[in-house]
Short mmCIF file of N, CA and C in Angstrom, two decimals:
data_model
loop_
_atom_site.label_atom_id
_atom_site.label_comp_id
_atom_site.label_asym_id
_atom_site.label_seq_id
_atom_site.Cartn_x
_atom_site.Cartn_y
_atom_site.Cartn_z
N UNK A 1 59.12 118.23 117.17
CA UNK A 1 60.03 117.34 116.49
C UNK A 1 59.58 117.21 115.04
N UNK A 2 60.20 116.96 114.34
CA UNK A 2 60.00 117.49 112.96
C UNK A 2 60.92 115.95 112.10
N UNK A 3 59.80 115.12 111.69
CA UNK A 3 60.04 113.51 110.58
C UNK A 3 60.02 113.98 109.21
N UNK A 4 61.30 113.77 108.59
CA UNK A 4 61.59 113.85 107.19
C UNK A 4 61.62 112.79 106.41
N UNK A 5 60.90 111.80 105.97
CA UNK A 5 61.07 110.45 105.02
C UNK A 5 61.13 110.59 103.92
N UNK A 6 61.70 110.26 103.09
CA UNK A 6 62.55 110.75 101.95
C UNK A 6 62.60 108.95 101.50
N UNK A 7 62.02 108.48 100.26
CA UNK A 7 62.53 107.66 99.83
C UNK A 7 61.55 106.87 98.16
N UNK A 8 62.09 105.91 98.27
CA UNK A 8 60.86 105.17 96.91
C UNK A 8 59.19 104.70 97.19
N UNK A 9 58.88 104.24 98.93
CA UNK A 9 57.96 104.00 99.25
C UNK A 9 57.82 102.91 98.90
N UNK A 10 58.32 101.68 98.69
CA UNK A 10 58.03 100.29 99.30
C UNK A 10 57.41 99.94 100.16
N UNK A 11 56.93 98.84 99.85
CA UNK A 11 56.50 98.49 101.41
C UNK A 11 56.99 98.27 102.25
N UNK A 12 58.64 97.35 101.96
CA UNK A 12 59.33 97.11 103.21
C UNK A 12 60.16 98.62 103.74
N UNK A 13 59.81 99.61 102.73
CA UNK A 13 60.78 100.76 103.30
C UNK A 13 59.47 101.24 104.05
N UNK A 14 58.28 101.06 103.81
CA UNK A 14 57.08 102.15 104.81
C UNK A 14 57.26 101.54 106.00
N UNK A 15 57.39 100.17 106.05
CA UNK A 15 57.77 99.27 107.64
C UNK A 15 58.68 99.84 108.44
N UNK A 16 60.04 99.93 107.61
CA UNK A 16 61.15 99.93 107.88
C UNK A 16 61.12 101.47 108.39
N UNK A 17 61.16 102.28 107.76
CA UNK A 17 60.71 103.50 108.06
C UNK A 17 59.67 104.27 109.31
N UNK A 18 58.63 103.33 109.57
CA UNK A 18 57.40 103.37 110.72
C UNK A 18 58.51 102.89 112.11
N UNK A 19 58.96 102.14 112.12
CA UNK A 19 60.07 101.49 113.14
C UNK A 19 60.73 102.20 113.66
N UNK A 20 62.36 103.14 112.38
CA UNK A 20 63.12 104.00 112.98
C UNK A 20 61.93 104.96 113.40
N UNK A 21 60.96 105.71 113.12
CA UNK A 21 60.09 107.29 113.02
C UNK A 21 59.83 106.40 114.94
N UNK A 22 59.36 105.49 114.81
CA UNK A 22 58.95 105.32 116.15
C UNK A 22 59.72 105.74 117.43
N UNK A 23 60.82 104.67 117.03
CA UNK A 23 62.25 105.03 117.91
C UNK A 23 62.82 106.12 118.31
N UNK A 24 63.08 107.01 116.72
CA UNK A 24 63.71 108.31 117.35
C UNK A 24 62.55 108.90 117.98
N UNK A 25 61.34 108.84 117.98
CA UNK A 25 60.46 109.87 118.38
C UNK A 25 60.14 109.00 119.84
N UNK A 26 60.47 108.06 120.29
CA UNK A 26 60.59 107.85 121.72
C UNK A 26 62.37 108.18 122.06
N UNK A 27 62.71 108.48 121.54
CA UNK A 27 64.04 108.90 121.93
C UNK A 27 64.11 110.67 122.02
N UNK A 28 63.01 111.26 121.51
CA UNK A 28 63.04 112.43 121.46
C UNK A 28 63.89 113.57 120.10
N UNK A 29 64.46 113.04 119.41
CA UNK A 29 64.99 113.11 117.92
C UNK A 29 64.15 113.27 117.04
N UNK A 30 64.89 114.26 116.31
CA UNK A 30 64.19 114.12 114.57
C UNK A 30 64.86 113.44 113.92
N UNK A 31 64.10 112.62 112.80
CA UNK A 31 64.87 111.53 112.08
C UNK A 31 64.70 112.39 110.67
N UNK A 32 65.87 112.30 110.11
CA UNK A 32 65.57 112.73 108.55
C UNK A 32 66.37 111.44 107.98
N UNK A 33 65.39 110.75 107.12
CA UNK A 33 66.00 109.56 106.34
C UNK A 33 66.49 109.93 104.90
N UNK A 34 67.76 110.28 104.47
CA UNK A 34 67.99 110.42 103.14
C UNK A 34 67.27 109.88 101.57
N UNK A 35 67.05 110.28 101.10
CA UNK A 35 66.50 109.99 99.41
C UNK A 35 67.73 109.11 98.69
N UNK A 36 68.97 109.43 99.10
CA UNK A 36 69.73 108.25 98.19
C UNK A 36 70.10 107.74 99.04
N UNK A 37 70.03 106.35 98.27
CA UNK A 37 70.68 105.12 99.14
C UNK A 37 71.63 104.94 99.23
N UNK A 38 72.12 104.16 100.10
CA UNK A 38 73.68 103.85 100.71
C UNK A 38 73.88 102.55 100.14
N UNK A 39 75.12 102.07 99.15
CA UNK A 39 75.46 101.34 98.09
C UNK A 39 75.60 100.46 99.19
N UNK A 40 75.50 99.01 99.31
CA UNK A 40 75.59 98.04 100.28
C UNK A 40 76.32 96.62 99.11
N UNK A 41 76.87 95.49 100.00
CA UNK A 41 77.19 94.68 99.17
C UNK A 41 75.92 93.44 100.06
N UNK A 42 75.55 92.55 98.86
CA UNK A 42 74.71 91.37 99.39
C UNK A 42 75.18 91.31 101.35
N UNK A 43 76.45 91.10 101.01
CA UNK A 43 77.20 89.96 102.40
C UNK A 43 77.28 90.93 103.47
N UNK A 44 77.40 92.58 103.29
CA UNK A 44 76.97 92.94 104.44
C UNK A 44 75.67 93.26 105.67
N UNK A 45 74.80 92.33 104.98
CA UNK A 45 73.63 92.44 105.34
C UNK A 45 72.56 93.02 105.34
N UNK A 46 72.90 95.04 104.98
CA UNK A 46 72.36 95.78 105.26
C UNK A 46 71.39 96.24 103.91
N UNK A 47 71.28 95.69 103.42
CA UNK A 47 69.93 95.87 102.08
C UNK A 47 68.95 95.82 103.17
N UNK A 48 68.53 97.21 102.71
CA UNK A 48 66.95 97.61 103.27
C UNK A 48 67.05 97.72 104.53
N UNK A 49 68.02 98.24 105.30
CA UNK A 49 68.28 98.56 106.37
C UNK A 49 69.03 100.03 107.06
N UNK A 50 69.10 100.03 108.10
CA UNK A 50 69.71 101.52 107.99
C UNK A 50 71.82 101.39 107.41
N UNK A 51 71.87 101.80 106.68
CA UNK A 51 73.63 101.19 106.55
C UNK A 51 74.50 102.59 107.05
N UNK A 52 73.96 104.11 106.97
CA UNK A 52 74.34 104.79 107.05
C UNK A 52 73.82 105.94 108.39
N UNK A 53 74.86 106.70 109.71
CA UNK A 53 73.98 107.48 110.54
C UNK A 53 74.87 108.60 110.85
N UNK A 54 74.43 109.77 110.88
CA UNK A 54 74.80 110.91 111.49
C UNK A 54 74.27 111.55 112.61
N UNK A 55 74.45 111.54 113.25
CA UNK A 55 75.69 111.53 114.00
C UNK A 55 75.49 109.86 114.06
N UNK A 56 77.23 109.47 114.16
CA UNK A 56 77.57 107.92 114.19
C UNK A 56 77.45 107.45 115.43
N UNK A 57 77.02 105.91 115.30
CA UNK A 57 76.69 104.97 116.29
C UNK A 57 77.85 105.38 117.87
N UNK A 58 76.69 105.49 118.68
CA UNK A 58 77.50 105.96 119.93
C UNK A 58 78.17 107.33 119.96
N UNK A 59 77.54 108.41 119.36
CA UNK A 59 77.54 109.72 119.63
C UNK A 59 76.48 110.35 120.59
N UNK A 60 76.93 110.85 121.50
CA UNK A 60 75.91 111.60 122.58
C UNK A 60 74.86 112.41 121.49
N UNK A 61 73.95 112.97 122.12
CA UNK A 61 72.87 113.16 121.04
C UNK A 61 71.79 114.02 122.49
N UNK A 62 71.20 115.47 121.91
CA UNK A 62 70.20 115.54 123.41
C UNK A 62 69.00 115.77 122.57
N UNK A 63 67.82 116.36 123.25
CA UNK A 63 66.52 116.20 122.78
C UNK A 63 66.57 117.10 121.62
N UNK A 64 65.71 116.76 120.43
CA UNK A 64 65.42 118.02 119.25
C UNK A 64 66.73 117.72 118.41
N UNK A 65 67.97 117.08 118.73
CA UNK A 65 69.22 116.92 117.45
C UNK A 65 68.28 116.20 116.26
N UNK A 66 68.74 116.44 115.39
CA UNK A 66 68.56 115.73 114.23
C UNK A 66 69.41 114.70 113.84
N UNK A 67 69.12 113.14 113.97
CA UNK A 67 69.79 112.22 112.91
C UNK A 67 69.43 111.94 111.85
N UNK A 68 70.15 111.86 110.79
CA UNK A 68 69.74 111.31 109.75
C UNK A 68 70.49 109.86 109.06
N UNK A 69 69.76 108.91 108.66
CA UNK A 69 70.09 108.00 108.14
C UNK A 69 70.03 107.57 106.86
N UNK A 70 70.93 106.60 106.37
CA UNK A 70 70.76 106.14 104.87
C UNK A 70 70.42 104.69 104.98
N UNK A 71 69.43 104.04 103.91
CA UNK A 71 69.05 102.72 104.01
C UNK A 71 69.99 102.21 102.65
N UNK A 72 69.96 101.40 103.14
CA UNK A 72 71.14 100.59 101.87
C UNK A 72 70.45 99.61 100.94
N UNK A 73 71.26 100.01 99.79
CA UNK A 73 70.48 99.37 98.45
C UNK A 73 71.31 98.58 98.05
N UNK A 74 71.49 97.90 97.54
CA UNK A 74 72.44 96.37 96.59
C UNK A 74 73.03 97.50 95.78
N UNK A 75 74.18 97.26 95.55
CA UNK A 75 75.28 97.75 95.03
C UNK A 75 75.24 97.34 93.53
N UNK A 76 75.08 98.24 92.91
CA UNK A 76 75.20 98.05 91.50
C UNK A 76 76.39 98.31 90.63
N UNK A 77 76.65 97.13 89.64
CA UNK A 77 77.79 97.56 88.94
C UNK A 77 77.75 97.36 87.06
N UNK A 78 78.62 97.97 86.70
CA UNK A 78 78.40 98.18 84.93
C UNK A 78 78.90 96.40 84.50
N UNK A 79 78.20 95.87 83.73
CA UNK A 79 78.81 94.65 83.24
C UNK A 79 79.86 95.25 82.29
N UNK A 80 80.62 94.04 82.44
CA UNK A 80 82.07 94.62 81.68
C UNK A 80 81.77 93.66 80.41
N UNK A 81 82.69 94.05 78.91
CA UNK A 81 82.74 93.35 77.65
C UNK A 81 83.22 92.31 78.14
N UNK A 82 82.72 90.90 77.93
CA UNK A 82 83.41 89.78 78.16
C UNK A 82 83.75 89.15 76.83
N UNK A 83 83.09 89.91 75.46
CA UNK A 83 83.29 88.89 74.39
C UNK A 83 84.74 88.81 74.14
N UNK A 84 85.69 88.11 73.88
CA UNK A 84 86.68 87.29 73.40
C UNK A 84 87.39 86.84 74.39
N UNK A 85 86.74 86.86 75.43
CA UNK A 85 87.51 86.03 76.67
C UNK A 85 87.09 84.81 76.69
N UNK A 86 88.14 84.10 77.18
CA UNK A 86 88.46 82.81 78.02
C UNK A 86 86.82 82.78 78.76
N UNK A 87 86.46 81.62 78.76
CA UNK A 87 85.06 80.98 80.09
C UNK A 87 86.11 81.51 81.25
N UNK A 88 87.46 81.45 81.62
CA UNK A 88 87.84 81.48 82.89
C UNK A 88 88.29 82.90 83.16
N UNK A 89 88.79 83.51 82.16
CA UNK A 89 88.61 84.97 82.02
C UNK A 89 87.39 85.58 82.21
N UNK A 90 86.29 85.40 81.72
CA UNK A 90 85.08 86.06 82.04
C UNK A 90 84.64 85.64 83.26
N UNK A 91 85.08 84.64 83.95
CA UNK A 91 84.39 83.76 84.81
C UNK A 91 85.48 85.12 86.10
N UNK A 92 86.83 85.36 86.19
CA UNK A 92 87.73 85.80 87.21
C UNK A 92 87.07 87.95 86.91
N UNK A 93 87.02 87.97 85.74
CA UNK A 93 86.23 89.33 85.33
C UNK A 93 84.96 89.42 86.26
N UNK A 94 84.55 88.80 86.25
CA UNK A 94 82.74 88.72 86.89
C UNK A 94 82.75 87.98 88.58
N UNK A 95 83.30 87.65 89.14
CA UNK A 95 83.91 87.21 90.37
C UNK A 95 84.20 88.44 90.69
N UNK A 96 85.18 89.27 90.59
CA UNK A 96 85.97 90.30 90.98
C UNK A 96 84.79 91.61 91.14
N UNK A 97 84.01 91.40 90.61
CA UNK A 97 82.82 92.28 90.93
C UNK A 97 81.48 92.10 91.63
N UNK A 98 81.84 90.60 91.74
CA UNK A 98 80.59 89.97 92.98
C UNK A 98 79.07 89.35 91.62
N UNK A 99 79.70 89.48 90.45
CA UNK A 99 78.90 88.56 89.66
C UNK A 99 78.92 87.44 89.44
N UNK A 100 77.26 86.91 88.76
CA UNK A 100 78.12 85.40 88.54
C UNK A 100 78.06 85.04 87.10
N UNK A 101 78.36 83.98 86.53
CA UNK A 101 78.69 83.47 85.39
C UNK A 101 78.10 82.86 84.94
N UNK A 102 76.70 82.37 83.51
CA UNK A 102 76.29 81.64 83.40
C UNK A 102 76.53 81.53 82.04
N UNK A 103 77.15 79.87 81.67
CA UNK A 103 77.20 79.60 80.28
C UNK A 103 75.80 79.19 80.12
N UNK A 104 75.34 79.70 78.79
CA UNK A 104 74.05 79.17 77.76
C UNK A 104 74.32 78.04 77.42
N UNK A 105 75.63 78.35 76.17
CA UNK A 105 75.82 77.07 75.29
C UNK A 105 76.72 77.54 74.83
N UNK A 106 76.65 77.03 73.33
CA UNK A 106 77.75 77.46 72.67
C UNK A 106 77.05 77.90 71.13
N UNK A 107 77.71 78.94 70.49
CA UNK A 107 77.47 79.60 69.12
C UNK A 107 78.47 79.54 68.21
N UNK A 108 77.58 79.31 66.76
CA UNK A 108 78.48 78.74 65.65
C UNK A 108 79.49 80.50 65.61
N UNK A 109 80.35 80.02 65.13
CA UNK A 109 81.23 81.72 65.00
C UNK A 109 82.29 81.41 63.60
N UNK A 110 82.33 82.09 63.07
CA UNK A 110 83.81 82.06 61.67
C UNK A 110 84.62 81.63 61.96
N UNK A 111 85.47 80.69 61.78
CA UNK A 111 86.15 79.70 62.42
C UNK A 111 87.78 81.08 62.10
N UNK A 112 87.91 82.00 61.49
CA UNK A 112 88.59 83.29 61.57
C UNK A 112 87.89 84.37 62.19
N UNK A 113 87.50 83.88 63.01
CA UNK A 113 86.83 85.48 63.85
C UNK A 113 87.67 85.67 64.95
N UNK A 114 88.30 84.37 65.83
CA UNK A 114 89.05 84.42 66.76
C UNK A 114 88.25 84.45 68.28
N UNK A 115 86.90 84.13 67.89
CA UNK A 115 86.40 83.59 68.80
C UNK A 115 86.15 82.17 69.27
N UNK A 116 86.41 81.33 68.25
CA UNK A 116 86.13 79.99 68.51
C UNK A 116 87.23 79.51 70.18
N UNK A 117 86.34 79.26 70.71
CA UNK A 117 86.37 78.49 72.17
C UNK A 117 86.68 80.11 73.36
N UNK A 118 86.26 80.98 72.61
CA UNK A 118 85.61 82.13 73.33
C UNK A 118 84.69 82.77 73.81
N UNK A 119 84.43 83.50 74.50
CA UNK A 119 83.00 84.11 74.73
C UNK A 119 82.70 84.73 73.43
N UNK A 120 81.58 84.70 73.00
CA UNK A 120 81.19 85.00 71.53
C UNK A 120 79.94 86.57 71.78
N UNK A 121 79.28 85.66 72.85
CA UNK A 121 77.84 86.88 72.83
C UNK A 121 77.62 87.06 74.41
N UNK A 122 77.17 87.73 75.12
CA UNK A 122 76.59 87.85 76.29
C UNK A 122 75.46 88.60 76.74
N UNK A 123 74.66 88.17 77.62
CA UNK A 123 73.31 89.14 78.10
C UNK A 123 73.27 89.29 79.74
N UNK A 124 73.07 90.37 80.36
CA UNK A 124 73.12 91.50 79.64
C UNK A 124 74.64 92.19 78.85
N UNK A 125 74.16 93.04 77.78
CA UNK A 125 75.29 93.91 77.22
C UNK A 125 76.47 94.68 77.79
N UNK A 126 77.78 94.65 77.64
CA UNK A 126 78.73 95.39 77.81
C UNK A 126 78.18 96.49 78.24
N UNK A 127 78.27 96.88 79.58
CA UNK A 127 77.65 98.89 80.25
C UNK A 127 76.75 98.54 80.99
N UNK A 128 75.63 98.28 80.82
CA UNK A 128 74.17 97.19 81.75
C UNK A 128 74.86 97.55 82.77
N UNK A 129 73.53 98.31 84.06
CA UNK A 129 74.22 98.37 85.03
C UNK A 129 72.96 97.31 85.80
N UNK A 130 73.89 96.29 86.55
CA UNK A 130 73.12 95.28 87.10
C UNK A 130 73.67 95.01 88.83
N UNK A 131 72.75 94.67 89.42
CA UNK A 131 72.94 94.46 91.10
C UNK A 131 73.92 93.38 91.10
N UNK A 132 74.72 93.65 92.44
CA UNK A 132 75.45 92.52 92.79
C UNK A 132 74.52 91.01 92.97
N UNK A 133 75.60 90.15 92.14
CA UNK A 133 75.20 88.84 92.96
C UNK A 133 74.44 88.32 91.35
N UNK A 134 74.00 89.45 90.47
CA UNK A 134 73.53 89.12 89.04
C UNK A 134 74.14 87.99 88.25
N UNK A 135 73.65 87.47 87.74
CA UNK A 135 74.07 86.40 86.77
C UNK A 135 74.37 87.02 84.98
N UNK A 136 75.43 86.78 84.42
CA UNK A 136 75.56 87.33 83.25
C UNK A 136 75.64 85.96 82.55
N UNK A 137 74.92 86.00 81.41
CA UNK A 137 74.94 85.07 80.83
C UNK A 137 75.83 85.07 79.08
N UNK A 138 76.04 83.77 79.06
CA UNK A 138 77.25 84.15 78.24
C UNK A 138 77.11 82.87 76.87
N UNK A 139 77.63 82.79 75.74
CA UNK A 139 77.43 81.75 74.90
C UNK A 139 79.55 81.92 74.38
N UNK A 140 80.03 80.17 74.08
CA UNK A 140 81.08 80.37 74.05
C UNK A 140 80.86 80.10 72.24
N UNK A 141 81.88 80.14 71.41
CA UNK A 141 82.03 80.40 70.03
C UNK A 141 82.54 78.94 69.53
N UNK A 142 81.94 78.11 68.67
CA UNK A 142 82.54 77.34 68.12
C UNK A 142 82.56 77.23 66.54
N UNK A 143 83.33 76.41 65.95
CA UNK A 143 83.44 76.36 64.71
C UNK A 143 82.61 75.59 64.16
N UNK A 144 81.88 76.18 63.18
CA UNK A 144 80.56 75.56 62.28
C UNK A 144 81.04 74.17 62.13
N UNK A 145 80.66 72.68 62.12
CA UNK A 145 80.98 71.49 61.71
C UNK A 145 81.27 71.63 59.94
N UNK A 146 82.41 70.72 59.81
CA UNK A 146 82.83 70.40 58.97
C UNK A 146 81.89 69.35 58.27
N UNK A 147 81.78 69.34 57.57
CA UNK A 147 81.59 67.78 56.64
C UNK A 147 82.11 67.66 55.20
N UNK A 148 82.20 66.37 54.89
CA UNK A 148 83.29 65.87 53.67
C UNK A 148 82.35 64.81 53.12
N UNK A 149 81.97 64.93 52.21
CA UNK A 149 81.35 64.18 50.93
C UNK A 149 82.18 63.78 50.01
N UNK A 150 81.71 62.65 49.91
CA UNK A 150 82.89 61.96 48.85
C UNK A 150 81.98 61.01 47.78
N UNK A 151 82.33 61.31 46.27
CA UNK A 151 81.51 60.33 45.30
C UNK A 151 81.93 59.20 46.11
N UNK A 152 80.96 58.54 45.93
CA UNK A 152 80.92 57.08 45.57
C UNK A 152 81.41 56.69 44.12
N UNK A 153 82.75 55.35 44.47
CA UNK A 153 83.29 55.30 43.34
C UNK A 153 82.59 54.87 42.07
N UNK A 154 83.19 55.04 40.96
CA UNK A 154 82.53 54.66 39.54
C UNK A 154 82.77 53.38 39.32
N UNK A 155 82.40 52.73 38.13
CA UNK A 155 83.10 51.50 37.99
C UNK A 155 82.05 51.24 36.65
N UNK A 156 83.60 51.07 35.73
CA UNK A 156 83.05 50.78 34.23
C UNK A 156 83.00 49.50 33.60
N UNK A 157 81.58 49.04 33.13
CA UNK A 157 81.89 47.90 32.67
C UNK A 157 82.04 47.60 31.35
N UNK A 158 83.35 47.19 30.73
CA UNK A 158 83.23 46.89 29.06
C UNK A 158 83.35 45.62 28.68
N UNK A 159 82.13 45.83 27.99
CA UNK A 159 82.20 44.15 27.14
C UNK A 159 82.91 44.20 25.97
N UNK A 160 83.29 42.72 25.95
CA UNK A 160 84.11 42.34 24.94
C UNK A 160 83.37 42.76 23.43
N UNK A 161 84.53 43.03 22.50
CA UNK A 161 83.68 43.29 21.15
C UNK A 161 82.58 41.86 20.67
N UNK A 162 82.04 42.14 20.20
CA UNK A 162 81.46 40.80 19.60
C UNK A 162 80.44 40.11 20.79
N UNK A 163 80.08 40.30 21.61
CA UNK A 163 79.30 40.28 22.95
C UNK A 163 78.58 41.23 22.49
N UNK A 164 77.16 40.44 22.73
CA UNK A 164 76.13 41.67 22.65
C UNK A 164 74.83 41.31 21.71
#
């Protein structure tokens, strides 16, 4: 019987890995575990687990077949440009991909830039490829404060001629 392990070598994958090698080899199987991982989402459970099998679950199988499996990794995705969106726009952008949303604060912006009460800046950058479930953090745009100074009034005093 002939064990192929193929992977990054973690520790939880050398565990994880010692487990299936055990199994198929009391089952009489060769296990070949794939080198790429099988894209998984948080909620299906299967991070760091087997997510992927050939021959599939409940296929007859006799001594010496080869299965091979894929262990599943968190699903990674590209952050998208959020600058000039809406908080609720970036917020339905980043949802839709299983991210989440974190406002910083807020940043002074050109009150003509067309960002004011927009997303202005974000980290990580537009492309960043980050795991599901990531937090993108975001700053919204406001307009530099105004202020208005005003003299204090004058006030002239004239004396009468001959006074003095």
């Amino acid at each position: 019987m002939k064990i192929q392990v193929l992977g990054s070598g973690c520790p939880k994958c050398k565990t994880l890995t010692e487990r299936v090698e055990e199994a198929v080899a009391d089952l009489g199987l060769e296990l070949i575990i794939d080198e790429t991982p099988v894209p998984v989402t948080l909620a299906s459970g299967l991070v760091g687990r087997v997510a992927s099998m050939d021959p599939p679950s409940g296929s007859e199988v006799t001594i010496n077949d080869a299965v091979r499996v894929g262990i599943g990794a968190l699903q990674q995705f590209e952050v998208p440009n959020l600058v000039g969106m809406t908080q609720a726009e970036a917020q339905a952008a980043l949802t839709s991909l299983g991210l989440q949303l974190d406002v910083l604060g807020e940043i002074q912006v050109d009150p003509n830039s067309g960002l004011v009460g927009r997303v202005a800046g974000q980290f990580p950058e537009a492309g960043a490829l980050v795991d599901e479930g990531s937090a993108i953090t975001v700053q919204v745009g406001v307009a530099p404060a105004t202020t208005t100074t005003t003299a204090p009034p004058t006030t002239t005093t004239t004396q009468p001629p001959g006074d003095g």
